[in-house]
Amino acid sequence: MQPLRTDSDLPGGLALRTGITARALMSKSFPPIQWIVRPLLVEGLTVFAGAPKLGKSWLMLGVAVAVAGGTMALGLNRCEQGDVLYLALEDNPRRLQSRLRAMCLADVPERLTFNTEWPGLDGDCLKEIEAWADAVENPRLIVIDVYAKVRGANRSNETQYEADYRFVTALQSFAGLRGMSVVLVHHTRKMEAEDPFDAVSGTRGITGAADSVLVMKRDAGSQQPVLYGRGRDLPDFEKSLHFDAGTCSWAITGDAAHLAPSVEGQAIMEVMTREGVPMSPTDVAQRLGKERTNIQHQMKKLLAAGKLQKEGRGLYTPFTTLTPFTQSVNEVNRVNDTYGEHCDELDADGDIIGWKEG
């Protein structure tokens, strides 16, 4: 008797059985990306990191209340109302009640559910999350505060990176299939990092598996709290934050470009002023003994803040109305006005080589 044929016996292999051609892909229709809090929090798995006691839990509690109540979040936009599960795994019911009272809410949303205990990702964590999502009308947001409380144990012969990637990918896959947002609250490390996203504690398996990463930290120059964002469906942003102690709530106050330059930004300005000639990010990095990538990032911020201006391709000078331009004044003003919001593509030295519409 011949054995029954399975899909694996069909000709063409996996690519032809389950793959899709480019033409067929382009003929498909997909639902639009779901914004939980536009333009900061989008569907998928988001890692939200910050130093202990900086206010991460207050910020996410405010977002959770806004989504569950269909109200405004972070002083930005009104959220689409939906069901929210908040796993406050470092808190207890008494403290959560105290926090809700401190927020002076006009109405406490019925569609916000708290749990202070939850199984780990090597146990029934996902099973219980799926059960909640199946039971509510419109699951929009799950907050896991914090990652360390649900992270499971490494398998034998599994590295820390492999375990982190496995656990976070499990949550990322769930969020993607459901079209909802899962926020994994995490810590930043004590050691300072030139790039805020490099400050996320643990291995790159955490940030590598995430769809988006948010980092909350104080600006080195002004000490103002800043929220940094980066993701696959999330344009890079740097937003300044303000905490209202009267209502224990966070609000976005604008782009962080207006803040005083960081210590490194001040060093860049000092070098460029002292040299007195147009300089590229590579030139400045060599003078300071720093990595070019970070210097380029800092010079982008200084340009957006109006501290620097373009002087030819890939070159910058400190902004002054007396600086002679090698390009039209209108073009330099256009760069200063739109860089950071509408710049689409940069070359190796940070020069603009593409623009978005608008």
mmCIF file of C-alpha atoms in Angstrom:
data_model
loop_
_atom_site.group_PDB
_atom_site.id
_atom_site.type_symbol
_atom_site.label_atom_id
_atom_site.label_comp_id
_atom_site.label_asym_id
_atom_site.label_seq_id
_atom_site.Cartn_x
_atom_site.Cartn_y
_atom_site.Cartn_z
ATOM 1 C CA MET A 1 0.000 0.000 0.000
ATOM 2 C CA GLN A 2 1.408 3.380 -1.058
ATOM 3 C CA PRO A 3 1.634 6.007 1.711
ATOM 4 C CA LEU A 4 -0.600 9.084 1.389
ATOM 5 C CA ARG A 5 1.084 12.108 -0.195
ATOM 6 C CA THR A 6 1.541 15.185 1.959
ATOM 7 C CA ASP A 7 2.210 18.793 1.018
ATOM 8 C CA SER A 8 5.923 18.176 1.441
ATOM 9 C CA ASP A 9 5.753 15.637 -1.433
ATOM 10 C CA LEU A 10 4.398 18.168 -3.906
ATOM 11 C CA PRO A 11 6.825 19.496 -6.555
ATOM 12 C CA GLY A 12 8.470 22.887 -6.177
ATOM 13 C CA GLY A 13 9.324 22.809 -2.494
ATOM 14 C CA LEU A 14 8.316 25.209 0.246
ATOM 15 C CA ALA A 15 8.781 28.355 -1.855
ATOM 16 C CA LEU A 16 6.144 27.309 -4.402
ATOM 17 C CA ARG A 17 3.781 25.815 -1.809
ATOM 18 C CA THR A 18 3.605 28.781 0.542
ATOM 19 C CA GLY A 19 5.424 31.648 -1.183
ATOM 20 C CA ILE A 20 3.795 34.519 -3.038
ATOM 21 C CA THR A 21 4.948 36.243 -6.189
ATOM 22 C CA ALA A 22 5.619 39.976 -6.204
ATOM 23 C CA ARG A 23 2.723 40.556 -8.613
ATOM 24 C CA ALA A 24 0.288 38.588 -6.449
ATOM 25 C CA LEU A 25 1.502 40.433 -3.373
ATOM 26 C CA MET A 26 0.877 43.806 -4.997
ATOM 27 C CA SER A 27 -2.699 42.776 -5.831
ATOM 28 C CA LYS A 28 -3.540 42.119 -2.175
ATOM 29 C CA SER A 29 -5.286 44.592 0.115
ATOM 30 C CA PHE A 30 -4.157 44.947 3.721
ATOM 31 C CA PRO A 31 -5.823 46.875 6.535
ATOM 32 C CA PRO A 32 -4.079 50.134 7.484
ATOM 33 C CA ILE A 33 -1.583 50.183 10.334
ATOM 34 C CA GLN A 34 -3.368 50.655 13.645
ATOM 35 C CA TRP A 35 -2.185 53.612 15.711
ATOM 36 C CA ILE A 36 -2.759 53.275 19.432
ATOM 37 C CA VAL A 37 -1.432 56.757 20.204
ATOM 38 C CA ARG A 38 -0.613 58.689 17.046
ATOM 39 C CA PRO A 39 2.227 59.309 16.258
ATOM 40 C CA LEU A 40 4.039 57.551 19.137
ATOM 41 C CA LEU A 41 2.594 54.081 19.644
ATOM 42 C CA VAL A 42 1.684 51.762 16.779
ATOM 43 C CA GLU A 43 0.500 48.168 16.569
ATOM 44 C CA GLY A 44 3.062 45.426 17.129
ATOM 45 C CA LEU A 45 5.528 44.777 19.933
ATOM 46 C CA THR A 46 7.057 47.905 21.477
ATOM 47 C CA VAL A 47 9.911 47.844 23.978
ATOM 48 C CA PHE A 48 9.644 50.894 26.244
ATOM 49 C CA ALA A 49 12.808 51.413 28.283
ATOM 50 C CA GLY A 50 13.929 53.952 30.836
ATOM 51 C CA ALA A 51 15.820 54.329 34.074
ATOM 52 C CA PRO A 52 14.135 53.143 37.287
ATOM 53 C CA LYS A 53 11.871 55.720 38.976
ATOM 54 C CA LEU A 54 11.929 58.038 35.954
ATOM 55 C CA GLY A 55 8.161 57.697 35.429
ATOM 56 C CA LYS A 56 7.713 54.932 32.842
ATOM 57 C CA SER A 57 4.828 53.324 34.730
ATOM 58 C CA TRP A 58 3.017 56.641 35.166
ATOM 59 C CA LEU A 59 3.344 57.286 31.425
ATOM 60 C CA MET A 60 2.028 53.863 30.428
ATOM 61 C CA LEU A 61 -0.757 54.013 33.005
ATOM 62 C CA GLY A 62 -1.872 57.290 31.450
ATOM 63 C CA VAL A 63 -1.815 55.737 27.974
ATOM 64 C CA ALA A 64 -3.756 52.695 29.216
ATOM 65 C CA VAL A 65 -6.448 54.890 30.781
ATOM 66 C CA ALA A 66 -6.715 56.977 27.602
ATOM 67 C CA VAL A 67 -7.101 53.947 25.321
ATOM 68 C CA ALA A 68 -9.607 52.209 27.611
ATOM 69 C CA GLY A 69 -11.628 55.416 27.940
ATOM 70 C CA GLY A 70 -11.227 56.703 24.391
ATOM 71 C CA THR A 71 -9.717 59.961 25.682
ATOM 72 C CA MET A 72 -6.639 62.056 24.892
ATOM 73 C CA ALA A 73 -3.200 60.532 25.573
ATOM 74 C CA LEU A 74 -0.055 62.531 26.389
ATOM 75 C CA GLY A 75 -1.785 65.757 25.407
ATOM 76 C CA LEU A 76 -1.778 64.708 21.747
ATOM 77 C CA ASN A 77 -4.776 62.995 20.159
ATOM 78 C CA ARG A 78 -7.920 61.230 21.284
ATOM 79 C CA CYS A 79 -7.410 57.451 21.207
ATOM 80 C CA GLU A 80 -9.708 54.942 19.571
ATOM 81 C CA GLN A 81 -11.408 53.238 22.491
ATOM 82 C CA GLY A 82 -10.656 49.593 23.138
ATOM 83 C CA ASP A 83 -9.929 47.023 25.809
ATOM 84 C CA VAL A 84 -6.642 47.218 27.704
ATOM 85 C CA LEU A 85 -4.830 44.654 29.848
ATOM 86 C CA TYR A 86 -2.233 46.155 32.195
ATOM 87 C CA LEU A 87 0.101 43.646 33.845
ATOM 88 C CA ALA A 88 1.431 45.738 36.746
ATOM 89 C CA LEU A 89 3.811 43.073 37.962
ATOM 90 C CA GLU A 90 5.834 45.342 40.277
ATOM 91 C CA ASP A 91 2.741 46.789 41.948
ATOM 92 C CA ASN A 92 -0.137 45.706 44.162
ATOM 93 C CA PRO A 93 -3.860 46.603 44.123
ATOM 94 C CA ARG A 94 -3.500 49.209 46.892
ATOM 95 C CA ARG A 95 -0.777 51.094 44.987
ATOM 96 C CA LEU A 96 -2.701 50.933 41.719
ATOM 97 C CA GLN A 97 -5.791 52.365 43.404
ATOM 98 C CA SER A 98 -3.660 55.144 44.881
ATOM 99 C CA ARG A 99 -2.232 55.973 41.461
ATOM 100 C CA LEU A 100 -5.637 56.141 39.817
ATOM 101 C CA ARG A 101 -6.846 58.497 42.555
ATOM 102 C CA ALA A 102 -3.759 60.676 42.111
ATOM 103 C CA MET A 103 -4.588 61.066 38.406
ATOM 104 C CA CYS A 104 -7.837 62.921 39.311
ATOM 105 C CA LEU A 105 -9.820 61.091 36.625
ATOM 106 C CA ALA A 106 -13.306 62.290 35.756
ATOM 107 C CA ASP A 107 -14.253 58.687 35.023
ATOM 108 C CA VAL A 108 -12.392 55.417 35.654
ATOM 109 C CA PRO A 109 -12.631 53.257 32.506
ATOM 110 C CA GLU A 110 -14.390 49.909 32.810
ATOM 111 C CA ARG A 111 -12.405 48.485 29.891
ATOM 112 C CA LEU A 112 -9.048 48.617 31.701
ATOM 113 C CA THR A 113 -8.127 45.358 33.463
ATOM 114 C CA PHE A 114 -5.227 45.035 35.908
ATOM 115 C CA ASN A 115 -3.292 41.967 36.978
ATOM 116 C CA THR A 116 -0.426 42.037 39.461
ATOM 117 C CA GLU A 117 0.598 38.395 38.952
ATOM 118 C CA TRP A 118 1.075 36.569 35.647
ATOM 119 C CA PRO A 119 2.802 33.390 34.408
ATOM 120 C CA GLY A 120 6.119 33.643 32.580
ATOM 121 C CA LEU A 121 6.825 33.260 28.878
ATOM 122 C CA ASP A 122 8.152 29.761 29.502
ATOM 123 C CA GLY A 123 4.753 28.947 31.019
ATOM 124 C CA ASP A 124 1.191 30.013 30.238
ATOM 125 C CA CYS A 125 1.870 33.725 29.627
ATOM 126 C CA LEU A 126 0.798 33.716 25.972
ATOM 127 C CA LYS A 127 -2.059 31.294 26.565
ATOM 128 C CA GLU A 128 -3.570 33.588 29.193
ATOM 129 C CA ILE A 129 -3.034 36.698 27.044
ATOM 130 C CA GLU A 130 -4.819 35.010 24.139
ATOM 131 C CA ALA A 131 -7.686 33.994 26.437
ATOM 132 C CA TRP A 132 -8.145 37.625 27.514
ATOM 133 C CA ALA A 133 -7.996 38.882 23.916
ATOM 134 C CA ASP A 134 -10.628 36.331 22.877
ATOM 135 C CA ALA A 135 -12.934 37.296 25.736
ATOM 136 C CA VAL A 136 -13.069 41.093 25.266
ATOM 137 C CA GLU A 137 -14.841 43.091 22.583
ATOM 138 C CA ASN A 138 -11.938 45.066 21.060
ATOM 139 C CA PRO A 139 -8.453 44.230 22.399
ATOM 140 C CA ARG A 140 -6.218 47.238 21.638
ATOM 141 C CA LEU A 141 -3.363 47.303 24.115
ATOM 142 C CA ILE A 142 -1.459 45.061 26.515
ATOM 143 C CA VAL A 143 1.148 46.569 28.835
ATOM 144 C CA ILE A 144 3.635 44.212 30.498
ATOM 145 C CA ASP A 145 5.374 46.085 33.305
ATOM 146 C CA VAL A 146 8.114 44.789 33.450
ATOM 147 C CA TYR A 147 9.806 42.327 31.051
ATOM 148 C CA ALA A 148 11.940 40.759 33.787
ATOM 149 C CA LYS A 149 8.782 39.502 35.526
ATOM 150 C CA VAL A 150 7.653 37.396 32.549
ATOM 151 C CA ARG A 151 11.010 36.446 31.026
ATOM 152 C CA GLY A 152 11.444 32.702 31.295
ATOM 153 C CA ALA A 153 14.563 30.676 31.913
ATOM 154 C CA ASN A 154 17.118 29.923 29.238
ATOM 155 C CA ARG A 155 17.071 26.499 27.660
ATOM 156 C CA SER A 156 20.139 24.324 27.978
ATOM 157 C CA ASN A 157 22.921 25.503 25.644
ATOM 158 C CA GLU A 158 20.884 28.641 24.807
ATOM 159 C CA THR A 159 22.622 32.022 25.005
ATOM 160 C CA GLN A 160 21.084 35.044 26.692
ATOM 161 C CA TYR A 161 20.590 36.650 23.267
ATOM 162 C CA GLU A 162 18.827 33.571 21.883
ATOM 163 C CA ALA A 163 16.506 33.377 24.879
ATOM 164 C CA ASP A 164 15.643 37.094 24.751
ATOM 165 C CA TYR A 165 14.966 36.886 21.030
ATOM 166 C CA ARG A 166 12.760 33.803 21.481
ATOM 167 C CA PHE A 167 10.676 35.327 24.268
ATOM 168 C CA VAL A 168 10.213 38.750 22.661
ATOM 169 C CA THR A 169 9.489 37.221 19.242
ATOM 170 C CA ALA A 170 6.646 35.199 20.792
ATOM 171 C CA LEU A 171 4.989 38.415 21.966
ATOM 172 C CA GLN A 172 5.783 40.178 18.682
ATOM 173 C CA SER A 173 4.126 37.414 16.660
ATOM 174 C CA PHE A 174 1.007 37.544 18.861
ATOM 175 C CA ALA A 175 0.722 41.341 18.481
ATOM 176 C CA GLY A 176 1.207 41.148 14.713
ATOM 177 C CA LEU A 177 -1.422 38.451 14.217
ATOM 178 C CA ARG A 178 -3.945 40.322 16.358
ATOM 179 C CA GLY A 179 -3.240 43.775 14.892
ATOM 180 C CA MET A 180 -2.905 45.225 18.370
ATOM 181 C CA SER A 181 -0.143 46.709 20.528
ATOM 182 C CA VAL A 182 1.893 44.956 23.210
ATOM 183 C CA VAL A 183 4.207 47.218 25.204
ATOM 184 C CA LEU A 184 7.044 45.551 27.074
ATOM 185 C CA VAL A 185 8.291 47.921 29.779
ATOM 186 C CA HIS A 186 11.995 47.479 30.414
ATOM 187 C CA HIS A 187 14.996 49.202 31.991
ATOM 188 C CA THR A 188 17.976 51.052 30.577
ATOM 189 C CA ARG A 189 21.478 50.234 31.771
ATOM 190 C CA LYS A 190 23.435 52.506 34.106
ATOM 191 C CA MET A 191 26.266 53.068 31.638
ATOM 192 C CA GLU A 192 25.609 56.004 29.309
ATOM 193 C CA ALA A 193 25.322 55.310 25.582
ATOM 194 C CA GLU A 194 25.938 57.711 22.694
ATOM 195 C CA ASP A 195 22.802 56.408 20.960
ATOM 196 C CA PRO A 196 19.790 56.346 23.352
ATOM 197 C CA PHE A 197 18.615 53.050 21.862
ATOM 198 C CA ASP A 198 21.915 51.398 22.795
ATOM 199 C CA ALA A 199 21.093 52.125 26.439
ATOM 200 C CA VAL A 200 18.354 49.455 26.578
ATOM 201 C CA SER A 201 19.392 46.893 29.167
ATOM 202 C CA GLY A 202 20.141 43.318 28.145
ATOM 203 C CA THR A 203 21.011 41.807 24.801
ATOM 204 C CA ARG A 204 20.188 43.000 21.284
ATOM 205 C CA GLY A 205 17.734 40.114 21.139
ATOM 206 C CA ILE A 206 15.220 42.328 22.963
ATOM 207 C CA THR A 207 15.365 45.336 20.652
ATOM 208 C CA GLY A 208 16.057 43.222 17.552
ATOM 209 C CA ALA A 209 12.819 41.280 17.900
ATOM 210 C CA ALA A 210 10.695 44.339 18.681
ATOM 211 C CA ASP A 211 8.731 46.254 16.050
ATOM 212 C CA SER A 212 9.361 49.562 17.824
ATOM 213 C CA VAL A 213 11.584 50.865 20.600
ATOM 214 C CA LEU A 214 10.827 53.816 22.876
ATOM 215 C CA VAL A 215 13.476 55.156 25.246
ATOM 216 C CA MET A 216 12.759 57.668 28.001
ATOM 217 C CA LYS A 217 15.767 59.549 29.374
ATOM 218 C CA ARG A 218 16.897 62.964 30.488
ATOM 219 C CA ASP A 219 18.607 65.177 27.936
ATOM 220 C CA ALA A 220 22.261 65.491 28.894
ATOM 221 C CA GLY A 221 22.302 69.254 28.398
ATOM 222 C CA SER A 222 18.959 70.502 29.727
ATOM 223 C CA GLN A 223 18.060 67.547 31.978
ATOM 224 C CA GLN A 224 14.598 67.709 30.402
ATOM 225 C CA PRO A 225 12.895 64.283 30.012
ATOM 226 C CA VAL A 226 12.883 63.200 26.368
ATOM 227 C CA LEU A 227 11.062 60.334 24.642
ATOM 228 C CA TYR A 228 12.991 58.785 21.738
ATOM 229 C CA GLY A 229 11.211 56.557 19.228
ATOM 230 C CA ARG A 230 12.304 54.287 16.390
ATOM 231 C CA GLY A 231 10.606 51.381 14.626
ATOM 232 C CA ARG A 232 9.693 49.452 11.513
ATOM 233 C CA ASP A 233 6.409 51.354 11.131
ATOM 234 C CA LEU A 234 7.377 54.238 13.402
ATOM 235 C CA PRO A 235 9.311 57.235 12.028
ATOM 236 C CA ASP A 236 12.216 58.313 14.246
ATOM 237 C CA PHE A 237 11.290 61.035 16.722
ATOM 238 C CA GLU A 238 12.613 62.867 19.770
ATOM 239 C CA LYS A 239 9.893 64.501 21.874
ATOM 240 C CA SER A 240 10.283 66.565 25.025
ATOM 241 C CA LEU A 241 8.113 65.543 27.980
ATOM 242 C CA HIS A 242 6.537 67.319 30.937
ATOM 243 C CA PHE A 243 5.196 65.695 34.108
ATOM 244 C CA ASP A 244 2.245 67.388 35.799
ATOM 245 C CA ALA A 245 2.582 66.561 39.490
ATOM 246 C CA GLY A 246 -0.992 67.730 40.144
ATOM 247 C CA THR A 247 -2.523 65.026 37.968
ATOM 248 C CA CYS A 248 0.489 62.644 37.832
ATOM 249 C CA SER A 249 0.332 62.699 34.044
ATOM 250 C CA TRP A 250 2.864 63.056 31.242
ATOM 251 C CA ALA A 251 2.419 65.233 28.171
ATOM 252 C CA ILE A 252 4.397 65.761 24.972
ATOM 253 C CA THR A 253 5.451 69.406 24.805
ATOM 254 C CA GLY A 254 7.055 69.363 21.348
ATOM 255 C CA ASP A 255 10.131 68.273 19.464
ATOM 256 C CA ALA A 256 13.259 67.964 21.578
ATOM 257 C CA ALA A 257 15.327 69.931 19.031
ATOM 258 C CA HIS A 258 14.681 73.166 20.925
ATOM 259 C CA LEU A 259 16.386 71.864 24.077
ATOM 260 C CA ALA A 260 19.811 73.126 25.068
ATOM 261 C CA PRO A 261 22.631 71.207 23.355
ATOM 262 C CA SER A 262 24.007 68.198 25.209
ATOM 263 C CA VAL A 263 27.564 68.142 26.494
ATOM 264 C CA GLU A 264 28.588 66.464 23.251
ATOM 265 C CA GLY A 265 26.598 69.005 21.232
ATOM 266 C CA GLN A 266 28.400 71.812 23.016
ATOM 267 C CA ALA A 267 31.743 70.149 22.229
ATOM 268 C CA ILE A 268 30.777 69.970 18.536
ATOM 269 C CA MET A 269 29.889 73.666 18.506
ATOM 270 C CA GLU A 270 33.156 74.584 20.237
ATOM 271 C CA VAL A 271 35.238 72.616 17.707
ATOM 272 C CA MET A 272 33.433 74.097 14.713
ATOM 273 C CA THR A 273 33.651 77.634 16.088
ATOM 274 C CA ARG A 274 37.351 77.237 16.852
ATOM 275 C CA GLU A 275 38.213 75.770 13.423
ATOM 276 C CA GLY A 276 36.314 78.492 11.601
ATOM 277 C CA VAL A 277 35.902 76.474 8.382
ATOM 278 C CA PRO A 278 33.066 74.302 7.029
ATOM 279 C CA MET A 279 33.328 70.795 8.493
ATOM 280 C CA SER A 280 31.740 67.398 7.836
ATOM 281 C CA PRO A 281 30.625 64.959 10.566
ATOM 282 C CA THR A 282 33.743 62.928 9.750
ATOM 283 C CA ASP A 283 35.980 65.963 10.344
ATOM 284 C CA VAL A 284 34.328 66.754 13.676
ATOM 285 C CA ALA A 285 34.445 63.124 14.814
ATOM 286 C CA GLN A 286 38.193 62.986 14.127
ATOM 287 C CA ARG A 287 38.783 66.187 16.130
ATOM 288 C CA LEU A 288 36.795 64.846 19.096
ATOM 289 C CA GLY A 289 37.986 61.245 18.864
ATOM 290 C CA LYS A 290 34.358 60.037 18.619
ATOM 291 C CA GLU A 291 32.452 57.701 16.307
ATOM 292 C CA ARG A 292 31.209 59.451 13.167
ATOM 293 C CA THR A 293 27.716 57.931 13.375
ATOM 294 C CA ASN A 294 26.932 59.556 16.708
ATOM 295 C CA ILE A 295 28.501 62.875 15.726
ATOM 296 C CA GLN A 296 26.371 62.852 12.572
ATOM 297 C CA HIS A 297 23.290 62.248 14.745
ATOM 298 C CA GLN A 298 24.206 65.119 17.079
ATOM 299 C CA MET A 299 24.897 67.464 14.163
ATOM 300 C CA LYS A 300 21.492 66.590 12.721
ATOM 301 C CA LYS A 301 19.926 67.704 16.010
ATOM 302 C CA LEU A 302 21.970 70.915 16.022
ATOM 303 C CA LEU A 303 20.897 71.625 12.440
ATOM 304 C CA ALA A 304 17.232 71.052 13.311
ATOM 305 C CA ALA A 305 17.623 73.356 16.327
ATOM 306 C CA GLY A 306 19.075 76.107 14.124
ATOM 307 C CA LYS A 307 22.545 75.890 15.709
ATOM 308 C CA LEU A 308 24.188 74.741 12.455
ATOM 309 C CA GLN A 309 23.578 75.430 8.780
ATOM 310 C CA LYS A 310 24.629 73.682 5.567
ATOM 311 C CA GLU A 311 27.694 74.982 3.720
ATOM 312 C CA GLY A 312 28.042 72.943 0.549
ATOM 313 C CA ARG A 313 27.602 69.199 0.192
ATOM 314 C CA GLY A 314 28.129 67.384 3.490
ATOM 315 C CA LEU A 315 29.620 70.438 5.219
ATOM 316 C CA TYR A 316 28.315 72.525 8.084
ATOM 317 C CA THR A 317 29.095 75.799 9.829
ATOM 318 C CA PRO A 318 27.693 77.381 12.993
ATOM 319 C CA PHE A 319 24.571 79.348 12.109
ATOM 320 C CA THR A 320 25.098 83.067 11.642
ATOM 321 C CA THR A 321 23.513 85.582 9.309
ATOM 322 C CA LEU A 322 27.034 86.664 8.321
ATOM 323 C CA THR A 323 28.104 83.243 7.028
ATOM 324 C CA PRO A 324 28.739 83.329 3.244
ATOM 325 C CA PHE A 325 26.691 80.668 1.465
ATOM 326 C CA THR A 326 27.821 78.542 -1.433
ATOM 327 C CA GLN A 327 24.161 77.805 -2.173
ATOM 328 C CA SER A 328 21.103 80.050 -2.239
ATOM 329 C CA VAL A 329 19.765 81.494 0.994
ATOM 330 C CA ASN A 330 16.348 80.049 0.185
ATOM 331 C CA GLU A 331 17.814 76.554 -0.093
ATOM 332 C CA VAL A 332 19.615 76.850 3.263
ATOM 333 C CA ASN A 333 16.435 78.102 4.920
ATOM 334 C CA ARG A 334 14.534 75.197 3.377
ATOM 335 C CA VAL A 335 17.043 72.755 4.870
ATOM 336 C CA ASN A 336 16.886 74.366 8.304
ATOM 337 C CA ASP A 337 13.076 74.464 8.257
ATOM 338 C CA THR A 338 12.452 70.914 7.088
ATOM 339 C CA TYR A 339 15.425 68.817 8.207
ATOM 340 C CA GLY A 340 14.389 66.171 10.698
ATOM 341 C CA GLU A 341 10.709 66.189 9.717
ATOM 342 C CA HIS A 342 10.793 65.824 5.939
ATOM 343 C CA CYS A 343 14.352 64.664 5.230
ATOM 344 C CA ASP A 344 14.112 61.271 3.573
ATOM 345 C CA GLU A 345 17.665 60.118 2.935
ATOM 346 C CA LEU A 346 21.201 61.073 3.974
ATOM 347 C CA ASP A 347 24.559 60.233 2.510
ATOM 348 C CA ALA A 348 27.582 59.021 4.535
ATOM 349 C CA ASP A 349 28.386 62.550 5.736
ATOM 350 C CA GLY A 350 24.832 63.445 6.666
ATOM 351 C CA ASP A 351 24.076 65.414 3.521
ATOM 352 C CA ILE A 352 20.476 65.435 2.323
ATOM 353 C CA ILE A 353 19.986 63.529 -0.907
ATOM 354 C CA GLY A 354 16.213 62.920 -0.843
ATOM 355 C CA TRP A 355 13.061 64.612 0.371
ATOM 356 C CA LYS A 356 9.589 63.503 1.327
ATOM 357 C CA GLU A 357 6.494 65.193 0.001
ATOM 358 C CA GLY A 358 5.233 68.081 2.130
#
